[in-house]
XYZ file of C-alpha atoms in Angstrom:
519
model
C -9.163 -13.783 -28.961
C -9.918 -10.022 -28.946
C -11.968 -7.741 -26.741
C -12.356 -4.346 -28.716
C -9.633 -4.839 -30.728
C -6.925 -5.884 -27.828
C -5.453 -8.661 -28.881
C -4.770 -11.468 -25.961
C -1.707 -13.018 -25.784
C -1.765 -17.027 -27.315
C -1.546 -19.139 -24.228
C 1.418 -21.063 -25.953
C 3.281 -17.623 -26.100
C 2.686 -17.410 -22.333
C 4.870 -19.854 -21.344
C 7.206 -18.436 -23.768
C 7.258 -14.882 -22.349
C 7.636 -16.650 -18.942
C 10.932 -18.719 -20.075
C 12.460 -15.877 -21.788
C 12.070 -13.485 -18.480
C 13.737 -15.841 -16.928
C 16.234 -16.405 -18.881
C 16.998 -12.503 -18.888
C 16.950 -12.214 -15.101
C 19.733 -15.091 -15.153
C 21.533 -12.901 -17.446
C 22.802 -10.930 -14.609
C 22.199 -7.318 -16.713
C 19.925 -6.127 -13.803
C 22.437 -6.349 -11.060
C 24.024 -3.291 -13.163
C 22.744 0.371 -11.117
C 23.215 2.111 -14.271
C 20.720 -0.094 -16.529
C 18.527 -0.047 -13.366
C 18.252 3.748 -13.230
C 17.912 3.752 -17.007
C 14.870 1.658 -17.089
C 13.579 3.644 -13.718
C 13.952 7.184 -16.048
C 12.298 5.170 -19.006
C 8.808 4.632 -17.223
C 8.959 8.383 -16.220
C 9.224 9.204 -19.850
C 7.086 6.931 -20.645
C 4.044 8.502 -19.543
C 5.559 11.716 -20.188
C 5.464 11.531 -23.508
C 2.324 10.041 -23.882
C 0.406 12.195 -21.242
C -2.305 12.608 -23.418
C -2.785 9.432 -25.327
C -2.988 7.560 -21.877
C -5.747 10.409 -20.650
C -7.715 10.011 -24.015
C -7.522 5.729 -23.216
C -8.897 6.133 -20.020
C -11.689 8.757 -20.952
C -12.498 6.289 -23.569
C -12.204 3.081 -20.853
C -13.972 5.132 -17.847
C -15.308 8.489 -19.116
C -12.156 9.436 -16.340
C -12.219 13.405 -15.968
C -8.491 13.956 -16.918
C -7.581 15.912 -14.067
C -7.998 13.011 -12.444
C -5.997 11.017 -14.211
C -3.232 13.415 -13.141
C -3.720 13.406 -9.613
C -4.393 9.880 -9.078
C -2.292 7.940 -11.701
C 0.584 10.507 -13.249
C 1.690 12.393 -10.399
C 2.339 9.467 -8.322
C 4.240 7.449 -10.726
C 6.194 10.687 -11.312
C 6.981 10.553 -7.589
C 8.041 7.333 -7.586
C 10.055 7.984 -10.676
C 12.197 10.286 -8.494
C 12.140 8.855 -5.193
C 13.877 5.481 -6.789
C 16.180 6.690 -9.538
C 17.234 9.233 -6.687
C 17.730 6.523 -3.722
C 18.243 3.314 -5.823
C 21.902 3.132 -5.559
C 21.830 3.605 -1.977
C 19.171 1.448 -1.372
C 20.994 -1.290 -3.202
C 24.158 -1.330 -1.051
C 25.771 -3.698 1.118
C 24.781 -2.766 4.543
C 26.770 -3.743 7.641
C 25.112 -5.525 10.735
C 25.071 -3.737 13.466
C 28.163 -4.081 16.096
C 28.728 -7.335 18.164
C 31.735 -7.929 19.855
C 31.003 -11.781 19.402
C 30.827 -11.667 15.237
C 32.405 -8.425 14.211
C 34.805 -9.944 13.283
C 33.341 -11.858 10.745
C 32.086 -8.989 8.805
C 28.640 -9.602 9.112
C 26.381 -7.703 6.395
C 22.963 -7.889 4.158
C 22.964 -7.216 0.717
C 19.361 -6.546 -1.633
C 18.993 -8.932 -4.005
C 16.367 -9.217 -6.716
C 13.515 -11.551 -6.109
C 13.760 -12.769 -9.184
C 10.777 -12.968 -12.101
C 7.788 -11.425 -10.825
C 4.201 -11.527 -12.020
C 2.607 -7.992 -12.168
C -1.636 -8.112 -11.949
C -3.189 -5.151 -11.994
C -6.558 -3.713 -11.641
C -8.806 -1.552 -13.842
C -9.556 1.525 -11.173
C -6.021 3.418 -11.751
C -3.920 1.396 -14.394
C -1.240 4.049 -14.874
C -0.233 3.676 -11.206
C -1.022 0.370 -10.393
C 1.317 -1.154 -13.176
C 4.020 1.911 -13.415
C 4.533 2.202 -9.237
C 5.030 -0.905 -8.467
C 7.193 -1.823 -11.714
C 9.887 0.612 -10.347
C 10.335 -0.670 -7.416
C 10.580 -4.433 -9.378
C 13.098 -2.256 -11.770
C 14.835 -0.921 -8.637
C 15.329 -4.214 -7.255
C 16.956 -5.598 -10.021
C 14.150 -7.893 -11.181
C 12.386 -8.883 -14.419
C 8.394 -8.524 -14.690
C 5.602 -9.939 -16.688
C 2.511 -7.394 -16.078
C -0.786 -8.710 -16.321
C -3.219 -5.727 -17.011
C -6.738 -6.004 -16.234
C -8.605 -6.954 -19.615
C -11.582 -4.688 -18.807
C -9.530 -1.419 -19.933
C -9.264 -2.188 -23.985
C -7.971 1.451 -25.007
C -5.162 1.720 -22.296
C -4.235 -1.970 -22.514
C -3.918 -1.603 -26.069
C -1.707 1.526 -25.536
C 0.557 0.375 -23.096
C 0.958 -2.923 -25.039
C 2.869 -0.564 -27.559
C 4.702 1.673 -25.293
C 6.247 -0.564 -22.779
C 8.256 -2.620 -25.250
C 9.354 1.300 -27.056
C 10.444 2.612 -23.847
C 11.653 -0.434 -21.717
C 13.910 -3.722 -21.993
C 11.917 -6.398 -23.927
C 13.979 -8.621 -22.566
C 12.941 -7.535 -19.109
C 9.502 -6.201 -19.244
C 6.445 -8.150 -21.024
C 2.838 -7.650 -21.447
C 0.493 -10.657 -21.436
C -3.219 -9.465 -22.282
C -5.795 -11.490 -21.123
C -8.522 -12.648 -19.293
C -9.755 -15.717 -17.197
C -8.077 -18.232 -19.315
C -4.968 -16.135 -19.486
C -4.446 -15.833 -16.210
C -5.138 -19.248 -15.690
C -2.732 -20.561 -17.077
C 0.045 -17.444 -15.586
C -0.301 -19.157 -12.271
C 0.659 -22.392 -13.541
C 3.781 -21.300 -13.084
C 6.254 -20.743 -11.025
C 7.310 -17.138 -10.503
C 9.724 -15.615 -7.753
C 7.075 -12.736 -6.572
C 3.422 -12.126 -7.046
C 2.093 -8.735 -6.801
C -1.921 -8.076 -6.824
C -4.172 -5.580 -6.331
C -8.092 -6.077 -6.668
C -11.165 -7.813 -4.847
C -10.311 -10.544 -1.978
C -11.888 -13.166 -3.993
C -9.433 -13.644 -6.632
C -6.936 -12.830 -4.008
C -7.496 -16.394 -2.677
C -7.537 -17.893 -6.072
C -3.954 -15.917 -6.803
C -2.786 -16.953 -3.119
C -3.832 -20.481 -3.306
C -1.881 -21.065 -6.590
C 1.232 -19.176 -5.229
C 0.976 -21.382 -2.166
C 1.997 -24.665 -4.830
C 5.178 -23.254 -5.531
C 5.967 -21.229 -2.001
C 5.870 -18.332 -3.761
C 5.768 -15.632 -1.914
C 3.125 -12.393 -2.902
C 2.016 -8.640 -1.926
C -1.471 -8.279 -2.232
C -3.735 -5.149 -1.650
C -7.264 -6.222 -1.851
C -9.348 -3.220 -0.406
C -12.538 -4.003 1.491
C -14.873 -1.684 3.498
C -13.134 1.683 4.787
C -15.464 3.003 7.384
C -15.231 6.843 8.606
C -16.057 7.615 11.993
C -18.032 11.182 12.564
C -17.639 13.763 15.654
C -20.480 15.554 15.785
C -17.300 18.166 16.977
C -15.976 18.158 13.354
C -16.268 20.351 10.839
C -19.264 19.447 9.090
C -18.674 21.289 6.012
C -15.433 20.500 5.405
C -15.833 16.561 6.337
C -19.131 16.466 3.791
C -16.835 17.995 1.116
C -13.571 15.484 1.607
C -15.965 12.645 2.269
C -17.652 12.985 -1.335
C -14.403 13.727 -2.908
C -12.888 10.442 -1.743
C -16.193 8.404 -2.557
C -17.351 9.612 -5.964
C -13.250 10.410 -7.769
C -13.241 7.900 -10.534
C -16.581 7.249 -9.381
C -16.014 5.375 -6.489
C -13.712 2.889 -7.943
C -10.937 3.203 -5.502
C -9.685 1.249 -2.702
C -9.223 3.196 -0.457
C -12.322 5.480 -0.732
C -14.415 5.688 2.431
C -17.523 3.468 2.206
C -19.534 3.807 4.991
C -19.979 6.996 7.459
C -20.624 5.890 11.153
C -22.557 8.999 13.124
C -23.833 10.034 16.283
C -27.730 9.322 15.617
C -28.727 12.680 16.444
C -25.903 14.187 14.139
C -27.238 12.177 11.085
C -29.490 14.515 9.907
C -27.065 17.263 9.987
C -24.156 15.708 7.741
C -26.696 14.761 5.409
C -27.753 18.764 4.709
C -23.892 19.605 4.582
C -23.701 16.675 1.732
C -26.512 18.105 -0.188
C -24.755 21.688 -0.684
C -21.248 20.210 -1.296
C -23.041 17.773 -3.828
C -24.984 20.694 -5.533
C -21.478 22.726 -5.556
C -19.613 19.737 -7.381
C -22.167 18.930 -9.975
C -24.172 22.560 -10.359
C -25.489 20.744 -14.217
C -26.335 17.236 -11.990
C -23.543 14.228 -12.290
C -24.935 12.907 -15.574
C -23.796 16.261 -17.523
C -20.725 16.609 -15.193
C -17.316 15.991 -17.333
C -16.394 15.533 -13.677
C -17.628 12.643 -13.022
C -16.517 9.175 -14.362
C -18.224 6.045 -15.146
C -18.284 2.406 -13.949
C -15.976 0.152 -15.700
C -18.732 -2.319 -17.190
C -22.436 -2.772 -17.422
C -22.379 -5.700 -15.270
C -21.244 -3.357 -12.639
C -23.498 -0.789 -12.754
C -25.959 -3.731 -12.716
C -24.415 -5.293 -10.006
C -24.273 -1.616 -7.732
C -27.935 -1.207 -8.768
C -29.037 -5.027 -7.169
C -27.671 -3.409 -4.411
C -29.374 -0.034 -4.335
C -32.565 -2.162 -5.437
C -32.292 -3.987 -1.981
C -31.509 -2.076 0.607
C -33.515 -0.945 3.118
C -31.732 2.604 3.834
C -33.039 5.820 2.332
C -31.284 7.418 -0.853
C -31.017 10.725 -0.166
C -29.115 12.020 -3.346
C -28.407 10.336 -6.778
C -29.940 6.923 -7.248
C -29.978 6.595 -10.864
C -28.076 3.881 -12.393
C -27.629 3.715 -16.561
C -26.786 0.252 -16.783
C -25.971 -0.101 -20.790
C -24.090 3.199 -20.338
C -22.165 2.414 -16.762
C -23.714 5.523 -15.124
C -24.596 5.038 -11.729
C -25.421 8.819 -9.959
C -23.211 10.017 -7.141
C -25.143 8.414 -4.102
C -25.813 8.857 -0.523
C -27.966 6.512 1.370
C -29.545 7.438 4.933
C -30.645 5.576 7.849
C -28.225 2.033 6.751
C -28.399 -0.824 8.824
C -25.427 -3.080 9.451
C -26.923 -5.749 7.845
C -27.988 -3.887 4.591
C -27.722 -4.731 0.697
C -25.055 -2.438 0.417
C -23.187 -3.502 3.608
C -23.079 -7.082 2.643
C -19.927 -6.818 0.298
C -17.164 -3.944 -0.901
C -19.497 -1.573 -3.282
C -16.398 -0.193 -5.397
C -19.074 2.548 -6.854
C -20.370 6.302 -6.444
C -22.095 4.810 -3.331
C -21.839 5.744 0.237
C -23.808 4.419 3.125
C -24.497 6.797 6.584
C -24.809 4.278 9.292
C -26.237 6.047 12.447
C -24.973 4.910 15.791
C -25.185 5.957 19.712
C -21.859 6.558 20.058
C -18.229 6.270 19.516
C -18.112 2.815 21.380
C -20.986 1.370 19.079
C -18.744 2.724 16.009
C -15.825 0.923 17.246
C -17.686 -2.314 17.613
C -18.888 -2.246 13.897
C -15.619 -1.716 12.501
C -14.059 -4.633 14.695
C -17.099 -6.933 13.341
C -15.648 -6.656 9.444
C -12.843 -7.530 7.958
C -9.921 -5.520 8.612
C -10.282 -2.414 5.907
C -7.355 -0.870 4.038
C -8.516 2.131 6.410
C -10.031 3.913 8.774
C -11.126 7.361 8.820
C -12.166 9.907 11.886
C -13.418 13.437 11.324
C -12.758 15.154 15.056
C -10.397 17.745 16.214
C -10.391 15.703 19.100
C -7.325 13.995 19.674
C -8.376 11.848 22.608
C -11.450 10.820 20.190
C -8.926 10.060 17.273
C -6.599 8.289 19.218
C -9.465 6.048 21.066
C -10.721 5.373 17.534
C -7.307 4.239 16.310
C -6.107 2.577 19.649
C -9.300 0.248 19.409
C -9.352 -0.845 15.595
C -7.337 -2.164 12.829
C -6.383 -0.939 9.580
C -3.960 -0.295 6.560
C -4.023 3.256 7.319
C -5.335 5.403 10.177
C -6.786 8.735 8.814
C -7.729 11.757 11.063
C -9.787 14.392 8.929
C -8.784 13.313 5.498
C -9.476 10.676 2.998
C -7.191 8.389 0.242
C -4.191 10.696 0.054
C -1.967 8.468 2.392
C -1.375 6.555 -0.794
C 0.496 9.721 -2.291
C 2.443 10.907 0.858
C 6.113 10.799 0.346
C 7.908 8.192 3.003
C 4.271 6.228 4.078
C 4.020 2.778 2.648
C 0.443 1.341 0.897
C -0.130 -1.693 1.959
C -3.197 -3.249 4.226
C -3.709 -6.041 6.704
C -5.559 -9.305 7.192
C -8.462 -9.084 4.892
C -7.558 -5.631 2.902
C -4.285 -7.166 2.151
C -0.051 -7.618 3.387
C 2.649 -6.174 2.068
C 4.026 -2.686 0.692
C 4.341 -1.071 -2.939
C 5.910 2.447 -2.538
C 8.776 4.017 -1.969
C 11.803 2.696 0.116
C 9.404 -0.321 1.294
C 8.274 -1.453 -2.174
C 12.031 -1.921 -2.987
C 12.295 -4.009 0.251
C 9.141 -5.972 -1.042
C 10.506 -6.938 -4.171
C 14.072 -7.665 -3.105
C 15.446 -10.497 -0.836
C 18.163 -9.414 2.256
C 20.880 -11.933 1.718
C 22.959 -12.176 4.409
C 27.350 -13.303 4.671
C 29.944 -13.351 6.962
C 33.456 -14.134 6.162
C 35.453 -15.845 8.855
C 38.957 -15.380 9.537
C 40.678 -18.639 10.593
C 42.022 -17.038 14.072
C 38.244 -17.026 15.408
C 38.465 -20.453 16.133
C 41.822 -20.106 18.406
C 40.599 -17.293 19.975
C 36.557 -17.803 20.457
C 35.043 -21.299 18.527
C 37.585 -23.609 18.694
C 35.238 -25.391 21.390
C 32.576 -26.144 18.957
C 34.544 -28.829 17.814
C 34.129 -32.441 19.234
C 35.438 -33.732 21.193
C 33.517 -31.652 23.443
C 34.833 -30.098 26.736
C 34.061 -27.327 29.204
C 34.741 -24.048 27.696
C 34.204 -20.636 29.877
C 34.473 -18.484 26.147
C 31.525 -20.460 24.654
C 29.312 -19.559 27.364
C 30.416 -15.799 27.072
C 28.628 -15.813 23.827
C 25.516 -15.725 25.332
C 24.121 -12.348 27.100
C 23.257 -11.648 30.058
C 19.313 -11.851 30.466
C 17.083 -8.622 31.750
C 16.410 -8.555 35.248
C 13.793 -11.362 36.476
C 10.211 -9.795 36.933
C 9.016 -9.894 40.422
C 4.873 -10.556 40.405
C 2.470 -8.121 41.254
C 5.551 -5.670 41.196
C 5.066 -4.112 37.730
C 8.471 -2.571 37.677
C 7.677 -0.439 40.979
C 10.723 -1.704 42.322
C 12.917 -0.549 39.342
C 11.089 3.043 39.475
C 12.258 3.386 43.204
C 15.532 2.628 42.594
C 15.408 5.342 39.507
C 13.614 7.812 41.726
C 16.414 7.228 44.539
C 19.590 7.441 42.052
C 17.599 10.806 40.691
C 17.709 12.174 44.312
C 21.086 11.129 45.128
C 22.538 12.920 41.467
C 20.531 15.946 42.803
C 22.013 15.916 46.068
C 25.385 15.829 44.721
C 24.643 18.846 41.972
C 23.040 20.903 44.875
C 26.480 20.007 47.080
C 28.262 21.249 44.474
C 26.428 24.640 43.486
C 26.736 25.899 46.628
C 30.147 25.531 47.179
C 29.971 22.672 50.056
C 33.222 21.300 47.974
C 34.683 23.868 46.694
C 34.529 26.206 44.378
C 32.827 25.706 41.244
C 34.966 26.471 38.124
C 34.575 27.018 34.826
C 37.874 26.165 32.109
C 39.967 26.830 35.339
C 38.281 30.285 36.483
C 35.823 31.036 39.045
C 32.139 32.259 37.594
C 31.312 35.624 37.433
């Protein structure tokens, strides 16, 4: 079966490629640092080399402005690149439990060991980094991966089908192209990891299969990221990283803000700021723009354009939708109820709703409503309104007066919660996804005469068994709340100040200082 010329893999090879990754990880040539770091360098070079080839693929696949290609896809791999082949050895090493006079003596320690096989499904919206980030953390941790890439992206799919197995271990790393029937049959089987990232519904289909063989999976499924709106902020500023983060790759990222809750009598206001930043991005209008991107499909555009059909907001820039060729305009609806069209489901388009509200309390009590979103965003230089904001919702990420770029910052996992996902895929955390913290001791024979030779039956009294428990924390006293703790802190403080008064002025003595009075 092909799909503009990319070939899908026969579903008879499938199990094949399966059996044969398996067969490498059991190999034991991963648990080897130095082929690790080899294959880490690889995927750097990888896109590297081939900069432009993967830039013209997803121009052809997205009409993707390649600048943004950069930012969002190649910088971040090359980040990743680093961070691992930098911090993989480390990473990898045994690491000692921390100090217990009952088992130190048994060496306690955890070592990182690969998961295993892992099954790699990625989405269409940023293909570079959503196969190449995660597959070096699966490198670092020593396993083998099959990658699934989304079938909607024919150009990069077909490029990456020839450069992985030119840069990296065929042994290790395989491609299976594909679509429903493809993937199908994937979760058939039984892998040792399953990493996802796209929409929640196939996130249930992934998880319930995964469930059959208690396998265990990191998924990042993206949902509704709301923004919350001081009429304190910075209007400009806000309007112009708001409609950054919505319409890049034309609104086809999770973590993009989706809906704008502001003060009622601020709504007016944010939308004038939005018109000028708009006019300032796209002086030509979007449709011209080689700055804008498109839709992945026609059935998307369609699908955004149901939407804009129904609801019962007003569209106060863009509108248009191209459905044949996947434009939809750059959009900004007014005046959005809760209950709208385009509040019903995740819009993963140019589209952004302003919800009006009373106030910050309202806000709150929309977000908490939906499902828990990947983030949440607050435009305020208040931090008492940030922090009440944060304090009262839920969220992958919590985002004062920015938008998306947690995903890039060096040290911060990605990775959401309840509906918008569980689990990490960067840096140092990513490596602790895909690896498994076995743990040893090794006990010395003289334990037993000294400590847990009363394990033993026959059983008897034994004072050193009953050592090995600790002591417990002090009992709480009701209705106290841990005054009675404070006063006996506030008493030792006076009685240590006593004493350092007594001795400053010279009630004992004389103070000294290595053995000589003080000037």
């Amino acid at each position: 079966m092909t799909t503009a010329n990319m070939m899908y893999t026969p579903i008879d090879e499938i199990v094949k490629i399966h059996q044969h990754a398996r067969e490498a990880f059991l190999s034991g040539k991963a648990k080897s640092i130095a082929f690790r770091k080899e294959q880490i360098a690889q995927v750097g070079y990888l896109l590297k080399d081939n900069e432009q080839r993967i830039k013209d693929a997803l121009r052809q696949d997205l009409n993707r402005p390649d600048q943004e290609t950069d930012f969002f896809d190649m910088t971040a791999v090359y980040m990743e690149v680093r961070l691992a082949y930098d911090n993989v050895e480390q990473w990898a090493k045994p690491q000692k439990a921390d100090f217990n006079v009952n088992f130190f003596a048994m060496s306690p320690k955890l070592q990182a060991e690969p998961r295993g096989v892992v099954l790699l499904v990625a989405p269409f919206n940023f293909p570079a980094l959503l196969i190449f980030s995660p597959l070096v953390s699966m490198i670092a941790g020593g396993n083998a991966v099959v990658i699934k890439p989304s079938e909607q992206l024919p150009a990069f799919n077909e490029l990456i089908a020839q450069l992985i197995p030119q840069y990296l271990d065929k042994d290790f790393y395989q491609v299976v192209q594909g679509g429903r029937e493809e993937m199908t049959k994937l979760l058939e089987l039984r892998w040792d990891h399953i990493f996802y990232v796209g929409n929640g519904r196939t996130g249930r289909v992934i998880a319930e299969a995964a469930a059959k063989h208690l396998t265990p999976t990191t998924m990042e499924l993206g949902g509704k990221n709301p923004v919350v709106i001081d009429a304190k902020c910075d209007v400009n500023l806000t309007s112009r990283r708001i409609l950054w983060g919505r319409f890049s790759n034309a609104g086809q990222i999770c973590m993009a803000p989706e809906y704008v809750l502001v003060p009622r009598g601020f709504q007016e206001t944010l939308v004038e700021a939005m018109k000028e930043v708009y006019a300032s991005f796209y002086p030509e209008g979007p449709a011209k723009s080689t700055s804008f991107a498109r839709v992945v499909s026609p059935a998307q555009a369609q699908r955004i354009k149901t939407m804009l059909d129904e609801t019962k907001g007003v569209i106060v820039l863009g509108g248009d939708v191209d459905v044949p060729k996947k434009y939809v305009a750059p959009t900004v609806v007014k005046d959005v109820n809760i209950n709208d069209a385009l509040m019903a489901e995740e819009i993963f388009g140019p589209v952004l709703c302003i919800v009006p509200v009373n106030d910050v309390d309202e806000a709150i009590a929309i977000i908490n409503s939906q499902e828990c979103p990947l983030a949440v965003y607050v435009f305020s230089p208040d931090k008492s309104f940030q922090n009440k904001v944060f304090a009262s919702t839920r969220s992958g990420a919590a985002v004062a007066n920015e938008v998306v770029l947690t995903t890039a910052v060096h040290g911060l996992p990605m990775g959401g919660i309840g509906g918008s996902g569980y689990g990490y895929y960067t840096g140092k955390h990513a490596f602790e996804e895909f690896t498994h913290y076995r743990v040893s001791i090794d006990n010395p024979g003289w334990v037993d005469k000294v400590v847990l030779g009363a394990r033993y039956p026959p059983y008897k009294p034994s004072k050193m068994l009953a050592m090995l428990a600790p002591g417990l924390p002090p009992r709480p006293t009701p209705g106290k709340n841990g005054t009675a703790s404070k006063r006996w802190a506030l008493w030792l403080a006076v009685l240590l100040v006593s004493a350092g008064s007594a001795v400053l002025t010279g009630r004992h003595g004389t103070v000294t200082w290595n053995g000589s009075s003080p000037a």
